[in-house]
Short mmCIF file of N, CA and C in Angstrom, two decimals:
data_model
loop_
_atom_site.label_atom_id
_atom_site.label_comp_id
_atom_site.label_asym_id
_atom_site.label_seq_id
_atom_site.Cartn_x
_atom_site.Cartn_y
_atom_site.Cartn_z
N MET A 1 -7.35 -10.90 -19.08
CA MET A 1 -7.11 -11.79 -17.97
C MET A 1 -7.04 -13.22 -18.53
N THR A 2 -6.01 -13.95 -18.13
CA THR A 2 -5.85 -15.31 -18.63
C THR A 2 -6.85 -16.24 -17.96
N MET A 3 -7.04 -17.38 -18.58
CA MET A 3 -7.93 -18.40 -18.03
C MET A 3 -7.45 -18.84 -16.64
N GLN A 4 -6.12 -18.98 -16.49
CA GLN A 4 -5.55 -19.37 -15.19
C GLN A 4 -5.94 -18.36 -14.13
N THR A 5 -5.81 -17.06 -14.45
CA THR A 5 -6.16 -16.01 -13.49
C THR A 5 -7.64 -16.07 -13.14
N GLN A 6 -8.50 -16.28 -14.14
CA GLN A 6 -9.93 -16.37 -13.88
C GLN A 6 -10.26 -17.54 -12.96
N ILE A 7 -9.61 -18.67 -13.20
CA ILE A 7 -9.84 -19.85 -12.35
C ILE A 7 -9.40 -19.58 -10.93
N GLU A 8 -8.21 -18.98 -10.78
CA GLU A 8 -7.69 -18.70 -9.44
C GLU A 8 -8.60 -17.71 -8.70
N ARG A 9 -9.05 -16.69 -9.39
CA ARG A 9 -9.95 -15.72 -8.75
C ARG A 9 -11.26 -16.37 -8.34
N ALA A 10 -11.76 -17.27 -9.17
CA ALA A 10 -13.03 -17.95 -8.87
C ALA A 10 -12.94 -18.73 -7.57
N ARG A 11 -11.79 -19.29 -7.27
CA ARG A 11 -11.63 -20.07 -6.04
C ARG A 11 -11.79 -19.23 -4.78
N TYR A 12 -11.57 -17.92 -4.90
CA TYR A 12 -11.64 -17.06 -3.74
C TYR A 12 -12.96 -16.32 -3.63
N ARG A 13 -13.90 -16.59 -4.49
CA ARG A 13 -15.16 -15.84 -4.51
C ARG A 13 -16.10 -16.22 -3.37
N GLU A 14 -15.84 -17.34 -2.71
CA GLU A 14 -16.74 -17.73 -1.62
C GLU A 14 -16.78 -16.66 -0.53
N ASP A 15 -15.67 -16.00 -0.31
CA ASP A 15 -15.58 -14.94 0.69
C ASP A 15 -15.11 -13.67 0.00
N PRO A 16 -15.99 -12.67 -0.16
CA PRO A 16 -15.63 -11.45 -0.89
C PRO A 16 -14.38 -10.75 -0.36
N ARG A 17 -14.10 -10.93 0.93
CA ARG A 17 -12.91 -10.29 1.50
C ARG A 17 -11.64 -10.87 0.89
N ASP A 18 -11.71 -12.09 0.35
CA ASP A 18 -10.54 -12.76 -0.21
C ASP A 18 -10.44 -12.67 -1.72
N ALA A 19 -11.32 -11.87 -2.36
CA ALA A 19 -11.34 -11.81 -3.83
C ALA A 19 -9.99 -11.41 -4.41
N ASN A 20 -9.32 -10.45 -3.81
CA ASN A 20 -8.03 -10.00 -4.35
C ASN A 20 -6.86 -10.89 -3.91
N ARG A 21 -7.08 -11.76 -2.96
CA ARG A 21 -6.00 -12.66 -2.53
C ARG A 21 -5.59 -13.59 -3.66
N ALA A 22 -6.47 -13.80 -4.62
CA ALA A 22 -6.12 -14.63 -5.77
C ALA A 22 -4.97 -14.01 -6.55
N ASP A 23 -4.80 -12.70 -6.45
CA ASP A 23 -3.70 -12.05 -7.14
C ASP A 23 -2.34 -12.46 -6.57
N ILE A 24 -2.30 -12.88 -5.32
CA ILE A 24 -1.03 -13.25 -4.70
C ILE A 24 -0.45 -14.51 -5.35
N PRO A 25 -1.19 -15.62 -5.44
CA PRO A 25 -0.59 -16.78 -6.11
C PRO A 25 -0.30 -16.53 -7.59
N VAL A 26 -1.11 -15.71 -8.23
CA VAL A 26 -0.84 -15.35 -9.63
C VAL A 26 0.48 -14.59 -9.71
N GLY A 27 0.67 -13.64 -8.81
CA GLY A 27 1.93 -12.88 -8.76
C GLY A 27 3.12 -13.75 -8.41
N LEU A 28 2.92 -14.66 -7.47
CA LEU A 28 4.00 -15.58 -7.10
C LEU A 28 4.37 -16.50 -8.27
N THR A 29 3.37 -16.93 -9.02
CA THR A 29 3.64 -17.80 -10.16
C THR A 29 4.41 -17.04 -11.24
N ALA A 30 4.07 -15.78 -11.47
CA ALA A 30 4.84 -14.96 -12.42
C ALA A 30 6.26 -14.76 -11.91
N LEU A 31 6.41 -14.56 -10.61
CA LEU A 31 7.74 -14.43 -10.02
C LEU A 31 8.52 -15.73 -10.22
N LEU A 32 7.86 -16.86 -10.03
CA LEU A 32 8.51 -18.15 -10.23
C LEU A 32 9.01 -18.29 -11.67
N ALA A 33 8.20 -17.88 -12.63
CA ALA A 33 8.62 -17.93 -14.03
C ALA A 33 9.85 -17.05 -14.25
N ASP A 34 9.86 -15.87 -13.66
CA ASP A 34 11.02 -14.99 -13.79
C ASP A 34 12.25 -15.57 -13.11
N MET A 35 12.05 -16.21 -11.98
CA MET A 35 13.19 -16.85 -11.29
C MET A 35 13.80 -17.94 -12.16
N PHE A 36 12.94 -18.75 -12.77
CA PHE A 36 13.46 -19.80 -13.67
C PHE A 36 14.19 -19.17 -14.85
N ALA A 37 13.66 -18.07 -15.39
CA ALA A 37 14.31 -17.40 -16.52
C ALA A 37 15.69 -16.87 -16.12
N VAL A 38 15.78 -16.26 -14.94
CA VAL A 38 17.06 -15.74 -14.48
C VAL A 38 18.00 -16.89 -14.13
N TYR A 39 17.46 -17.96 -13.56
CA TYR A 39 18.29 -19.14 -13.27
C TYR A 39 18.93 -19.68 -14.54
N LEU A 40 18.11 -19.90 -15.56
CA LEU A 40 18.64 -20.49 -16.79
C LEU A 40 19.62 -19.54 -17.47
N LYS A 41 19.34 -18.24 -17.46
CA LYS A 41 20.27 -17.29 -18.06
C LYS A 41 21.59 -17.27 -17.28
N THR A 42 21.50 -17.34 -15.95
CA THR A 42 22.71 -17.36 -15.13
C THR A 42 23.54 -18.60 -15.44
N LYS A 43 22.87 -19.75 -15.56
CA LYS A 43 23.60 -20.98 -15.92
C LYS A 43 24.17 -20.89 -17.33
N ASN A 44 23.42 -20.32 -18.26
CA ASN A 44 23.90 -20.12 -19.62
C ASN A 44 25.21 -19.33 -19.59
N PHE A 45 25.22 -18.22 -18.89
CA PHE A 45 26.42 -17.40 -18.81
C PHE A 45 27.53 -18.12 -18.05
N HIS A 46 27.18 -18.85 -17.02
CA HIS A 46 28.16 -19.66 -16.28
C HIS A 46 28.86 -20.64 -17.22
N TRP A 47 28.10 -21.28 -18.08
CA TRP A 47 28.66 -22.27 -19.00
C TRP A 47 29.49 -21.63 -20.11
N HIS A 48 29.16 -20.39 -20.49
CA HIS A 48 29.77 -19.79 -21.67
C HIS A 48 30.71 -18.62 -21.39
N VAL A 49 30.93 -18.29 -20.12
CA VAL A 49 31.84 -17.19 -19.81
C VAL A 49 33.27 -17.59 -20.18
N SER A 50 34.05 -16.59 -20.59
CA SER A 50 35.46 -16.83 -20.90
C SER A 50 36.23 -15.55 -20.61
N GLY A 51 37.52 -15.61 -20.75
CA GLY A 51 38.34 -14.42 -20.58
C GLY A 51 39.17 -14.44 -19.33
N PRO A 52 39.82 -13.30 -19.06
CA PRO A 52 40.79 -13.26 -17.96
C PRO A 52 40.18 -13.46 -16.57
N HIS A 53 38.89 -13.19 -16.41
CA HIS A 53 38.24 -13.38 -15.10
C HIS A 53 37.38 -14.64 -15.08
N PHE A 54 37.68 -15.56 -15.97
CA PHE A 54 36.85 -16.76 -16.14
C PHE A 54 36.53 -17.44 -14.81
N ARG A 55 37.55 -17.80 -14.06
CA ARG A 55 37.32 -18.57 -12.83
C ARG A 55 36.42 -17.82 -11.85
N ASP A 56 36.71 -16.55 -11.63
CA ASP A 56 35.91 -15.77 -10.69
C ASP A 56 34.46 -15.66 -11.15
N TYR A 57 34.24 -15.34 -12.43
CA TYR A 57 32.88 -15.20 -12.95
C TYR A 57 32.16 -16.54 -12.98
N HIS A 58 32.88 -17.57 -13.39
CA HIS A 58 32.30 -18.92 -13.46
C HIS A 58 31.79 -19.34 -12.07
N LEU A 59 32.58 -19.14 -11.06
CA LEU A 59 32.18 -19.52 -9.70
C LEU A 59 31.07 -18.62 -9.17
N LEU A 60 31.16 -17.31 -9.42
CA LEU A 60 30.13 -16.37 -8.98
C LEU A 60 28.78 -16.75 -9.57
N LEU A 61 28.76 -17.00 -10.87
CA LEU A 61 27.49 -17.32 -11.53
C LEU A 61 26.94 -18.65 -11.07
N ASP A 62 27.79 -19.60 -10.78
CA ASP A 62 27.30 -20.89 -10.27
C ASP A 62 26.69 -20.73 -8.88
N GLU A 63 27.33 -19.94 -8.03
CA GLU A 63 26.77 -19.68 -6.70
C GLU A 63 25.42 -18.99 -6.80
N GLN A 64 25.33 -18.00 -7.69
CA GLN A 64 24.07 -17.28 -7.83
C GLN A 64 22.98 -18.17 -8.39
N ALA A 65 23.31 -18.99 -9.36
CA ALA A 65 22.31 -19.91 -9.94
C ALA A 65 21.80 -20.87 -8.88
N THR A 66 22.68 -21.38 -8.05
CA THR A 66 22.29 -22.30 -6.98
C THR A 66 21.31 -21.62 -6.03
N GLN A 67 21.59 -20.37 -5.66
CA GLN A 67 20.70 -19.63 -4.77
C GLN A 67 19.33 -19.42 -5.41
N ILE A 68 19.32 -19.05 -6.68
CA ILE A 68 18.05 -18.80 -7.38
C ILE A 68 17.23 -20.08 -7.47
N LEU A 69 17.88 -21.18 -7.84
CA LEU A 69 17.16 -22.45 -7.96
C LEU A 69 16.56 -22.88 -6.62
N ALA A 70 17.28 -22.66 -5.54
CA ALA A 70 16.76 -23.02 -4.21
C ALA A 70 15.49 -22.24 -3.88
N THR A 71 15.38 -21.04 -4.37
CA THR A 71 14.21 -20.20 -4.11
C THR A 71 12.97 -20.71 -4.85
N THR A 72 13.17 -21.33 -6.00
CA THR A 72 12.03 -21.72 -6.83
C THR A 72 11.09 -22.69 -6.11
N ASP A 73 11.64 -23.63 -5.40
CA ASP A 73 10.80 -24.61 -4.71
C ASP A 73 9.95 -23.95 -3.64
N THR A 74 10.54 -23.02 -2.92
CA THR A 74 9.80 -22.32 -1.86
C THR A 74 8.66 -21.50 -2.46
N ILE A 75 8.92 -20.85 -3.59
CA ILE A 75 7.86 -20.06 -4.24
C ILE A 75 6.72 -20.98 -4.67
N ALA A 76 7.06 -22.07 -5.36
CA ALA A 76 6.02 -22.99 -5.84
C ALA A 76 5.22 -23.58 -4.68
N GLU A 77 5.88 -23.94 -3.61
CA GLU A 77 5.17 -24.50 -2.45
C GLU A 77 4.27 -23.47 -1.80
N ARG A 78 4.68 -22.21 -1.80
CA ARG A 78 3.82 -21.16 -1.23
C ARG A 78 2.55 -21.00 -2.07
N VAL A 79 2.71 -21.05 -3.39
CA VAL A 79 1.54 -20.98 -4.27
C VAL A 79 0.58 -22.13 -3.97
N ARG A 80 1.12 -23.32 -3.80
CA ARG A 80 0.28 -24.48 -3.51
C ARG A 80 -0.39 -24.35 -2.14
N LYS A 81 0.33 -23.80 -1.15
CA LYS A 81 -0.28 -23.58 0.17
C LYS A 81 -1.45 -22.62 0.09
N LEU A 82 -1.40 -21.71 -0.88
CA LEU A 82 -2.49 -20.76 -1.07
C LEU A 82 -3.63 -21.36 -1.89
N GLY A 83 -3.50 -22.63 -2.26
CA GLY A 83 -4.57 -23.34 -2.94
C GLY A 83 -4.60 -23.17 -4.44
N ALA A 84 -3.52 -22.69 -5.01
CA ALA A 84 -3.48 -22.44 -6.45
C ALA A 84 -2.52 -23.41 -7.15
N GLN A 85 -2.57 -23.39 -8.46
CA GLN A 85 -1.65 -24.15 -9.29
C GLN A 85 -0.50 -23.23 -9.69
N THR A 86 0.64 -23.82 -10.01
CA THR A 86 1.79 -23.02 -10.42
C THR A 86 2.34 -23.56 -11.74
N VAL A 87 3.51 -23.11 -12.14
CA VAL A 87 4.03 -23.47 -13.46
C VAL A 87 4.15 -24.99 -13.61
N LYS A 88 3.94 -25.42 -14.83
CA LYS A 88 3.93 -26.85 -15.11
C LYS A 88 4.92 -27.25 -16.20
N SER A 89 5.46 -26.29 -16.93
CA SER A 89 6.34 -26.64 -18.05
C SER A 89 7.18 -25.43 -18.46
N ILE A 90 8.17 -25.71 -19.30
CA ILE A 90 8.99 -24.64 -19.87
C ILE A 90 8.11 -23.68 -20.67
N GLY A 91 7.16 -24.23 -21.43
CA GLY A 91 6.25 -23.40 -22.20
C GLY A 91 5.43 -22.48 -21.32
N HIS A 92 4.96 -23.01 -20.20
CA HIS A 92 4.18 -22.21 -19.25
C HIS A 92 5.05 -21.08 -18.71
N ILE A 93 6.29 -21.40 -18.36
CA ILE A 93 7.22 -20.39 -17.86
C ILE A 93 7.42 -19.31 -18.91
N SER A 94 7.63 -19.71 -20.16
CA SER A 94 7.91 -18.73 -21.22
C SER A 94 6.73 -17.79 -21.45
N ARG A 95 5.51 -18.27 -21.21
CA ARG A 95 4.34 -17.41 -21.38
C ARG A 95 4.20 -16.39 -20.24
N LEU A 96 4.75 -16.71 -19.08
CA LEU A 96 4.58 -15.85 -17.91
C LEU A 96 5.77 -14.93 -17.62
N GLN A 97 6.94 -15.30 -18.07
CA GLN A 97 8.15 -14.57 -17.67
C GLN A 97 8.19 -13.16 -18.25
N HIS A 98 8.76 -12.25 -17.43
CA HIS A 98 9.00 -10.87 -17.84
C HIS A 98 10.47 -10.68 -18.22
N ILE A 99 11.32 -11.54 -17.71
CA ILE A 99 12.76 -11.49 -17.97
C ILE A 99 13.03 -12.03 -19.36
N GLU A 100 13.78 -11.28 -20.15
CA GLU A 100 14.08 -11.70 -21.51
C GLU A 100 15.19 -12.75 -21.52
N ASP A 101 15.04 -13.73 -22.41
CA ASP A 101 16.07 -14.74 -22.61
C ASP A 101 17.23 -14.11 -23.37
N ASN A 102 18.38 -14.77 -23.31
CA ASN A 102 19.53 -14.37 -24.12
C ASN A 102 20.04 -15.61 -24.82
N ASN A 103 19.80 -15.69 -26.12
CA ASN A 103 20.20 -16.84 -26.92
C ASN A 103 21.38 -16.53 -27.83
N ALA A 104 22.08 -15.43 -27.56
CA ALA A 104 23.21 -15.03 -28.40
C ALA A 104 24.33 -16.07 -28.32
N ASP A 105 25.00 -16.27 -29.44
CA ASP A 105 26.12 -17.20 -29.47
C ASP A 105 27.32 -16.67 -28.70
N GLU A 106 27.53 -15.38 -28.75
CA GLU A 106 28.66 -14.75 -28.07
C GLU A 106 28.18 -13.56 -27.26
N VAL A 107 28.54 -13.54 -25.99
CA VAL A 107 28.24 -12.40 -25.12
C VAL A 107 29.52 -12.12 -24.34
N ALA A 108 29.96 -10.89 -24.36
CA ALA A 108 31.16 -10.51 -23.61
C ALA A 108 30.88 -10.69 -22.12
N PRO A 109 31.89 -11.15 -21.36
CA PRO A 109 31.68 -11.38 -19.93
C PRO A 109 31.10 -10.18 -19.18
N ARG A 110 31.60 -9.01 -19.46
CA ARG A 110 31.09 -7.81 -18.79
C ARG A 110 29.62 -7.57 -19.13
N ASP A 111 29.24 -7.84 -20.38
CA ASP A 111 27.83 -7.69 -20.79
C ASP A 111 26.95 -8.73 -20.11
N MET A 112 27.49 -9.92 -19.90
CA MET A 112 26.75 -10.95 -19.16
C MET A 112 26.41 -10.46 -17.76
N LEU A 113 27.42 -9.92 -17.09
CA LEU A 113 27.22 -9.46 -15.71
C LEU A 113 26.25 -8.28 -15.67
N LYS A 114 26.37 -7.36 -16.62
CA LYS A 114 25.46 -6.20 -16.68
C LYS A 114 24.02 -6.67 -16.88
N GLU A 115 23.84 -7.64 -17.77
CA GLU A 115 22.48 -8.12 -18.05
C GLU A 115 21.89 -8.82 -16.81
N LEU A 116 22.69 -9.62 -16.14
CA LEU A 116 22.20 -10.29 -14.93
C LEU A 116 21.95 -9.27 -13.81
N LEU A 117 22.75 -8.24 -13.75
CA LEU A 117 22.51 -7.16 -12.79
C LEU A 117 21.14 -6.54 -13.03
N GLN A 118 20.85 -6.21 -14.27
CA GLN A 118 19.54 -5.63 -14.61
C GLN A 118 18.41 -6.60 -14.30
N ASP A 119 18.62 -7.88 -14.59
CA ASP A 119 17.58 -8.88 -14.32
C ASP A 119 17.31 -9.01 -12.83
N ASN A 120 18.35 -9.01 -12.01
CA ASN A 120 18.14 -9.09 -10.56
C ASN A 120 17.50 -7.83 -10.02
N GLN A 121 17.81 -6.69 -10.60
CA GLN A 121 17.14 -5.45 -10.20
C GLN A 121 15.66 -5.51 -10.57
N ARG A 122 15.36 -6.07 -11.73
CA ARG A 122 13.97 -6.22 -12.17
C ARG A 122 13.23 -7.18 -11.23
N LEU A 123 13.88 -8.28 -10.86
CA LEU A 123 13.27 -9.20 -9.90
C LEU A 123 12.93 -8.47 -8.60
N THR A 124 13.86 -7.65 -8.13
CA THR A 124 13.64 -6.90 -6.89
C THR A 124 12.43 -5.99 -7.02
N GLU A 125 12.33 -5.28 -8.15
CA GLU A 125 11.19 -4.39 -8.37
C GLU A 125 9.87 -5.16 -8.35
N GLU A 126 9.85 -6.28 -9.03
CA GLU A 126 8.62 -7.10 -9.07
C GLU A 126 8.28 -7.65 -7.69
N MET A 127 9.29 -8.05 -6.94
CA MET A 127 9.04 -8.57 -5.59
C MET A 127 8.53 -7.47 -4.66
N LEU A 128 9.03 -6.25 -4.83
CA LEU A 128 8.54 -5.14 -4.00
C LEU A 128 7.06 -4.89 -4.27
N LYS A 129 6.66 -4.95 -5.54
CA LYS A 129 5.23 -4.79 -5.88
C LYS A 129 4.40 -5.91 -5.26
N LEU A 130 4.90 -7.12 -5.36
CA LEU A 130 4.19 -8.27 -4.81
C LEU A 130 4.11 -8.18 -3.29
N HIS A 131 5.18 -7.70 -2.67
CA HIS A 131 5.20 -7.52 -1.22
C HIS A 131 4.11 -6.52 -0.79
N THR A 132 3.96 -5.46 -1.55
CA THR A 132 2.92 -4.46 -1.25
C THR A 132 1.54 -5.11 -1.32
N LEU A 133 1.31 -5.92 -2.35
CA LEU A 133 0.04 -6.63 -2.47
C LEU A 133 -0.19 -7.54 -1.27
N CYS A 134 0.83 -8.26 -0.86
CA CYS A 134 0.70 -9.15 0.30
C CYS A 134 0.36 -8.36 1.56
N ASP A 135 1.01 -7.22 1.73
CA ASP A 135 0.71 -6.36 2.88
C ASP A 135 -0.74 -5.90 2.84
N GLU A 136 -1.19 -5.47 1.66
CA GLU A 136 -2.57 -4.99 1.52
C GLU A 136 -3.57 -6.10 1.82
N GLN A 137 -3.24 -7.33 1.50
CA GLN A 137 -4.15 -8.46 1.68
C GLN A 137 -3.94 -9.20 3.00
N GLY A 138 -2.96 -8.75 3.77
CA GLY A 138 -2.72 -9.37 5.07
C GLY A 138 -2.07 -10.73 4.99
N ASP A 139 -1.35 -11.01 3.91
CA ASP A 139 -0.67 -12.30 3.76
C ASP A 139 0.76 -12.14 4.29
N VAL A 140 0.89 -12.23 5.62
CA VAL A 140 2.19 -12.00 6.24
C VAL A 140 3.19 -13.10 5.91
N ALA A 141 2.73 -14.32 5.71
CA ALA A 141 3.65 -15.42 5.41
C ALA A 141 4.33 -15.19 4.05
N SER A 142 3.54 -14.85 3.03
CA SER A 142 4.13 -14.58 1.72
C SER A 142 5.03 -13.35 1.78
N ALA A 143 4.58 -12.31 2.47
CA ALA A 143 5.38 -11.09 2.59
C ALA A 143 6.72 -11.37 3.25
N SER A 144 6.70 -12.21 4.28
CA SER A 144 7.94 -12.55 4.98
C SER A 144 8.93 -13.28 4.07
N LEU A 145 8.42 -14.23 3.30
CA LEU A 145 9.28 -14.94 2.36
C LEU A 145 9.85 -13.99 1.31
N ILE A 146 9.01 -13.12 0.81
CA ILE A 146 9.43 -12.18 -0.23
C ILE A 146 10.54 -11.27 0.28
N GLU A 147 10.47 -10.89 1.55
CA GLU A 147 11.52 -10.04 2.12
C GLU A 147 12.89 -10.71 2.03
N VAL A 148 12.93 -12.00 2.28
CA VAL A 148 14.19 -12.76 2.17
C VAL A 148 14.65 -12.79 0.72
N TRP A 149 13.73 -13.04 -0.20
CA TRP A 149 14.09 -13.11 -1.63
C TRP A 149 14.57 -11.77 -2.15
N ILE A 150 13.98 -10.68 -1.66
CA ILE A 150 14.44 -9.34 -2.04
C ILE A 150 15.88 -9.15 -1.59
N ASP A 151 16.17 -9.51 -0.36
CA ASP A 151 17.53 -9.38 0.15
C ASP A 151 18.51 -10.21 -0.67
N GLU A 152 18.12 -11.41 -1.04
CA GLU A 152 18.99 -12.26 -1.86
C GLU A 152 19.23 -11.64 -3.24
N ALA A 153 18.18 -11.14 -3.87
CA ALA A 153 18.33 -10.51 -5.19
C ALA A 153 19.21 -9.26 -5.10
N GLN A 154 19.02 -8.49 -4.05
CA GLN A 154 19.87 -7.31 -3.87
C GLN A 154 21.32 -7.71 -3.62
N GLY A 155 21.53 -8.81 -2.91
CA GLY A 155 22.89 -9.31 -2.70
C GLY A 155 23.54 -9.75 -4.01
N ARG A 156 22.77 -10.47 -4.84
CA ARG A 156 23.30 -10.88 -6.14
C ARG A 156 23.64 -9.65 -6.99
N ALA A 157 22.75 -8.65 -6.98
CA ALA A 157 22.97 -7.43 -7.74
C ALA A 157 24.24 -6.71 -7.26
N TRP A 158 24.43 -6.69 -5.98
CA TRP A 158 25.61 -6.04 -5.41
C TRP A 158 26.89 -6.70 -5.92
N PHE A 159 26.95 -8.02 -5.87
CA PHE A 159 28.13 -8.75 -6.35
C PHE A 159 28.35 -8.49 -7.83
N LEU A 160 27.28 -8.51 -8.61
CA LEU A 160 27.40 -8.28 -10.04
C LEU A 160 27.86 -6.85 -10.34
N ARG A 161 27.31 -5.89 -9.60
CA ARG A 161 27.70 -4.49 -9.77
C ARG A 161 29.19 -4.30 -9.48
N GLU A 162 29.66 -4.90 -8.42
CA GLU A 162 31.07 -4.78 -8.07
C GLU A 162 31.97 -5.50 -9.08
N ALA A 163 31.51 -6.64 -9.58
CA ALA A 163 32.30 -7.37 -10.59
C ALA A 163 32.38 -6.58 -11.88
N VAL A 164 31.29 -5.91 -12.25
CA VAL A 164 31.28 -5.10 -13.48
C VAL A 164 32.26 -3.94 -13.34
N ARG A 165 32.39 -3.39 -12.16
CA ARG A 165 33.33 -2.27 -11.94
C ARG A 165 34.77 -2.70 -12.18
N LEU A 166 35.07 -3.99 -11.89
CA LEU A 166 36.43 -4.49 -12.07
C LEU A 166 36.73 -4.87 -13.51
N GLY A 167 35.68 -5.26 -14.26
CA GLY A 167 35.87 -5.82 -15.60
C GLY A 167 36.31 -4.90 -16.65
#
């Protein structure tokens, strides 16, 4: 257990019924790190895509990156509303993220889309787990937000899946 997790759990010890609620902001902060990782990878591919579908992929990836970035502020603010701290730096994000970076010099456009498809599916899986935790702890506000983010990630995955079929 990290020091951050121990500190967050300690804040909830005043009321034993809330001991596991500390896992929610910890989970949200990990989700935030993953969102930033997917955002940056999406922008990376947006900047470096080429080929016959350049315009379509370039615009698709920019739209998706914009949607992901908009979500990050809501996640961070929810963590703060729960009384916890959230990510503070790129280094902090890199320590928490589950999504792998892609620093390759050359990535084929179809491989870019496949990788982002997998990343958005992974985000969905992680959000479903976090949603279950929120339900168990009675945090309806976080659960409600997560439902929207799941739908958005599934929407991004759908577009990527269909684009990969054409490529």
